[in-house]
Coordinates of C-alpha atoms in Angstrom, one line a residue:
Chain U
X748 CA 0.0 0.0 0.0
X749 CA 1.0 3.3 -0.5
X750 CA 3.5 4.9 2.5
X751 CA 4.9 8.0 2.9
X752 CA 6.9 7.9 6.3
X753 CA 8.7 11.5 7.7
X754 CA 11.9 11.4 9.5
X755 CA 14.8 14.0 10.6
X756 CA 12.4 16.0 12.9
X757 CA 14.1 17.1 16.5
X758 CA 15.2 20.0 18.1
X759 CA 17.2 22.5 17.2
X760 CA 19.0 26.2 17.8
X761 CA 17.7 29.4 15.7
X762 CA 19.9 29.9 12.8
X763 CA 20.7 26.5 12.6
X764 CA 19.8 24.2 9.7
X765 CA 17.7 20.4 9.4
X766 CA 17.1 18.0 6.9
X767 CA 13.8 16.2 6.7
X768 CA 13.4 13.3 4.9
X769 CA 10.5 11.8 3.3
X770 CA 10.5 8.0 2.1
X771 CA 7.4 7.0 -0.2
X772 CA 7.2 3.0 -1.0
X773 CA 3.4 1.2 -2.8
X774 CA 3.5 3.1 -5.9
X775 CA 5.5 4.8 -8.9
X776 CA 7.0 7.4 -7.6
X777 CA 8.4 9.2 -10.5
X778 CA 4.9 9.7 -11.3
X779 CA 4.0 12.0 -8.2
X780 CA 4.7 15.2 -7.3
X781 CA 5.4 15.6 -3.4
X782 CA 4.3 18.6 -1.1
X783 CA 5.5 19.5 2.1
X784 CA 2.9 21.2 4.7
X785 CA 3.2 21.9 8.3
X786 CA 1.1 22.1 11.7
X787 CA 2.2 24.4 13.9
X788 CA 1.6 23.9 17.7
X789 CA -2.3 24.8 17.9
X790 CA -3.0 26.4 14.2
X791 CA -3.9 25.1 11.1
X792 CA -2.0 23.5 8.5
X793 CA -0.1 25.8 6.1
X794 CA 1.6 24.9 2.8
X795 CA 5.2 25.0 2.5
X796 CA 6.7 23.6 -0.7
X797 CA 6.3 20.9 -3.4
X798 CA 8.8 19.5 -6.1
X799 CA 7.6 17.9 -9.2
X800 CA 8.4 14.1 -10.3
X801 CA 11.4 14.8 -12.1
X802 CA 12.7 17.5 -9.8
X803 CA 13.3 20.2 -12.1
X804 CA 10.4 22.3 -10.9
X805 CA 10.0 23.6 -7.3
X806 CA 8.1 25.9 -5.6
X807 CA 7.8 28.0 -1.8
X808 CA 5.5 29.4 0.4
X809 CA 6.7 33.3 0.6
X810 CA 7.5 32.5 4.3
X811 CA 10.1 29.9 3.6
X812 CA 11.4 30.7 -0.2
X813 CA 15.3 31.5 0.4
X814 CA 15.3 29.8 3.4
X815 CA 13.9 25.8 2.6
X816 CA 15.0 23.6 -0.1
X817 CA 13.2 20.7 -1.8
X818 CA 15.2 18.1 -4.1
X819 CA 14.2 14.4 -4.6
X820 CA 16.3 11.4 -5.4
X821 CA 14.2 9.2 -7.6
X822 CA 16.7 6.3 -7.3
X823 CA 15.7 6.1 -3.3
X824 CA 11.9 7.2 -3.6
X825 CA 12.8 9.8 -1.0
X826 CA 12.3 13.7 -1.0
X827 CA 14.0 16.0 1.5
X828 CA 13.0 19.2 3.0
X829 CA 16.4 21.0 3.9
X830 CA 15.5 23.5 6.4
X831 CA 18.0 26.6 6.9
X832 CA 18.6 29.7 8.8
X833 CA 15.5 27.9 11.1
X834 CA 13.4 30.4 13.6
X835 CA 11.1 29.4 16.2
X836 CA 7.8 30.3 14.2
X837 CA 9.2 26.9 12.4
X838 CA 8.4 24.9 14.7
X839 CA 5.7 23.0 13.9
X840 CA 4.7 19.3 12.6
X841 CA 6.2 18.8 9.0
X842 CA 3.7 16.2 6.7
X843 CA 5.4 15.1 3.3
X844 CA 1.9 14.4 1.3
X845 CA 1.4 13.1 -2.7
X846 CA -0.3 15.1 -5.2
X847 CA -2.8 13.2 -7.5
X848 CA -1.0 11.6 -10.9
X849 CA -0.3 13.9 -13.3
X850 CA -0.2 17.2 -11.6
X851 CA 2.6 19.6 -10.3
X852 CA 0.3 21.6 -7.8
X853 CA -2.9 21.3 -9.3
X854 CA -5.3 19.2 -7.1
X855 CA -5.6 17.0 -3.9
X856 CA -3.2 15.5 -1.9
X857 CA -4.6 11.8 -1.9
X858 CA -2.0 10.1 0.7
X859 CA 0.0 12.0 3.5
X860 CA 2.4 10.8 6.6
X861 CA 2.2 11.0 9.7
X862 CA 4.0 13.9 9.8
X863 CA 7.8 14.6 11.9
X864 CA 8.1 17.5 14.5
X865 CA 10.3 19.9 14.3
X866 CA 11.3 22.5 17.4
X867 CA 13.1 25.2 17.1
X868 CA 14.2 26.6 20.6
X869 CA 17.5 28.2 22.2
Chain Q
X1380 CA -2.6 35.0 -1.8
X1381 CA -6.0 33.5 -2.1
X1382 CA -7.4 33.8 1.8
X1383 CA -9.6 31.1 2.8
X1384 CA -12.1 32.0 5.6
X1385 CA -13.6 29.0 7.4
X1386 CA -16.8 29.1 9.8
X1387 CA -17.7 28.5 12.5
X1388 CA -13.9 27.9 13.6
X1389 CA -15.5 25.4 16.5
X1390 CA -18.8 23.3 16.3
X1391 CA -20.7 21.2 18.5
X1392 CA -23.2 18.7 17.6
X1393 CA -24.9 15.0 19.1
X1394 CA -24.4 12.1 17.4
X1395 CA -26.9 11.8 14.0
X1396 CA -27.1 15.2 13.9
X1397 CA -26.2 16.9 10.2
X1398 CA -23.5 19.8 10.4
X1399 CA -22.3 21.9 7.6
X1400 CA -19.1 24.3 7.5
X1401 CA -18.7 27.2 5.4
X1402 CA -15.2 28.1 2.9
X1403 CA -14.9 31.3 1.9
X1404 CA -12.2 32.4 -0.9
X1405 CA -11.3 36.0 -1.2
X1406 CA -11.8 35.8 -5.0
X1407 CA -13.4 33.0 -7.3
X1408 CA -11.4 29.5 -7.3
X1409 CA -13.9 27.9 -9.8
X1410 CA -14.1 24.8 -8.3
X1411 CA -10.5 24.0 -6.9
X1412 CA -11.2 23.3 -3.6
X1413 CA -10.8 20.3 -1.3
X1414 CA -11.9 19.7 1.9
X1415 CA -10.0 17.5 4.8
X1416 CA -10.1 15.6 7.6
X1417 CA -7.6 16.2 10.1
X1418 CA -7.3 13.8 13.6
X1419 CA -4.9 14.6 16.1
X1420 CA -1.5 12.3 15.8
X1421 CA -2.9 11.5 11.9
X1422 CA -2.0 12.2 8.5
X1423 CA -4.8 14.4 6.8
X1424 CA -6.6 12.6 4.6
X1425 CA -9.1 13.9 1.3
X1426 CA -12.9 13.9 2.0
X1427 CA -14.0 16.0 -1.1
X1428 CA -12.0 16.7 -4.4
X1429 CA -13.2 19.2 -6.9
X1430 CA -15.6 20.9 -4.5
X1431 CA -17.6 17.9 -4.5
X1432 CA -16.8 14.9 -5.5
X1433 CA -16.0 12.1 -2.6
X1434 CA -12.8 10.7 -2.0
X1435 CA -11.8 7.2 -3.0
X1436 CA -13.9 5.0 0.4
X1437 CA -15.5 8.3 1.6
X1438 CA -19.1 7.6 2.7
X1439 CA -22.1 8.9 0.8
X1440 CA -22.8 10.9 4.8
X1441 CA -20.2 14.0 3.4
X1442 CA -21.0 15.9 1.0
X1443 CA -19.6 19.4 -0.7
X1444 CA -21.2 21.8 -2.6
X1445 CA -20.1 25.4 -4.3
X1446 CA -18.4 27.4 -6.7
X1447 CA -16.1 30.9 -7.2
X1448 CA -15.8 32.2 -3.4
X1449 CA -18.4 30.1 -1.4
X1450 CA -18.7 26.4 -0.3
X1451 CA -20.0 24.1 2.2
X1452 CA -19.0 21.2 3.5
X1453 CA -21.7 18.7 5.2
X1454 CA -21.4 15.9 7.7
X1455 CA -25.0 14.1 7.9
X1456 CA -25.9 11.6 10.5
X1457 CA -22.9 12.6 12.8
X1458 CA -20.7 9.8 14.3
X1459 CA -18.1 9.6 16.8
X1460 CA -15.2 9.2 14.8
X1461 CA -15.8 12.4 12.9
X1462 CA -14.1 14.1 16.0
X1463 CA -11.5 16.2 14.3
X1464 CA -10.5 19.4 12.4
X1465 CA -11.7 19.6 9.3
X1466 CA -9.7 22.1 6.4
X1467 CA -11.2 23.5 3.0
X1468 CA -7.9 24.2 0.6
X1469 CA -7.8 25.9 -2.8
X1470 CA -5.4 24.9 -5.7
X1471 CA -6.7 27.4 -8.2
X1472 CA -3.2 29.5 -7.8
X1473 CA -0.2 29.1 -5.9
X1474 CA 0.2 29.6 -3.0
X1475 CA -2.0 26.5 -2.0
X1476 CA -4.0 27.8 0.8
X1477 CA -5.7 26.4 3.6
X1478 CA -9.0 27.8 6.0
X1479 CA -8.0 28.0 9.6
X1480 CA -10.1 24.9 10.2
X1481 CA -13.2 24.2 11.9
X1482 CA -13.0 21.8 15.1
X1483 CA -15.6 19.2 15.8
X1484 CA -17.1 18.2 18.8
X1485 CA -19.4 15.8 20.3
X1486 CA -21.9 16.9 22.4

């Protein structure tokens, strides 16, 4: 069955960087897209970044563009999430999620993990 | 960015009973708007696609409805495992964009 399992989450300094992972097994992944969203502590969920199934294309919320980067490697079915010059309005629960076939951006995320948290705090 | 405006932000209701949640988009979307179920310590997972079509396994009991800036999203015949926070999102322009949410709760 489809998976998509989050790992790297922890705590960490401001200023300091993290690497997320996302491993995706049950389907073909070069045919996906993958999105990032995130959960902070008692708000809602808020997009973050996607990259497209042959990771030439990527795209950023406004609040992490210059800060987050998202690359795949096709040969391990994994995307990462690497997460610089990190604050403490980052801390939050970070969910890796699969667009629907086809698409870049354009529809619904039809599988999501579990989601790995993230703190940022001195 | 396209705002999303849930209400109510919290809700109430017994078991069978028929809530509905309101989406509103600060300009039109068309019809590029999901709606999500969200329990605590859970991935998210797709209730309505395309403003109202039912995800793959979702019972006939949720519905959505709408178009351009306004759409609901129904729950009927209420049942205790529909506690949880449920999101509207638009994908009509990037940035994706999520409502605030709307909590449920079992009276």
């Amino acid at each position: 069955q489809v998976q998509l399992v989050e790992s790297g989450g922890g705590v960490v300094q401001p200023g300091k960087s993290l690497r997320l992972s996302c491993a995706a097994s049950g389907f073909t992944f070069t045919s996906y897209a993958i999105h990032w969203v995130r959960q902070s502590p008692g708000k809602g969920l808020e997009w973050m970044a996607a990259i497209s199934r042959d990771g030439s294309e990527d795209f950023y919320s406004d609040s992490v563009k210059g800060r987050f980067i998202v690359s795949r490697d096709n040969s391990k079915s994994t995307v990462y999430l690497q997460m610089n010059s990190l604050r403490a309005d980052d801390t939050a629960f970070y969910f890796c999620a699969r667009i629907i076939v086809g698409s870049n951006w354009r529809g619904h995320f039809d599988h999501w993990g579990q989601g790995t948290l993230v703190t940022v705090s001195s | 960015d396209i705002q999303m405006t849930q209400s109510p932000s919290s809700l109430s209701a017994a078991i069978g009973d028929s809530v509905t949640i309101a989406c509103q988009a600060s300009q039109g979307i068309g019809k590029y708007l999901n709606w999500y179920r969200h329990k605590p310590g859970q991935a998210p997972e797709v209730l309505i696609y395309d403003a109202s079509n039912l995800g793959t396994g979702v019972p006939s009991r949720f519905r959505g409805r709408g178009s351009a800036t306004y759409f609901t999203f129904t729950i009927t015949s209420l049942q205790p495992e529909d506690i949880a926070t449920y999101y509207c999102q638009q994908y009509d322009v990037l940035p994706i964009t999520f409502g605030q949410g709307t909590r449920l709760e079992i009276k």
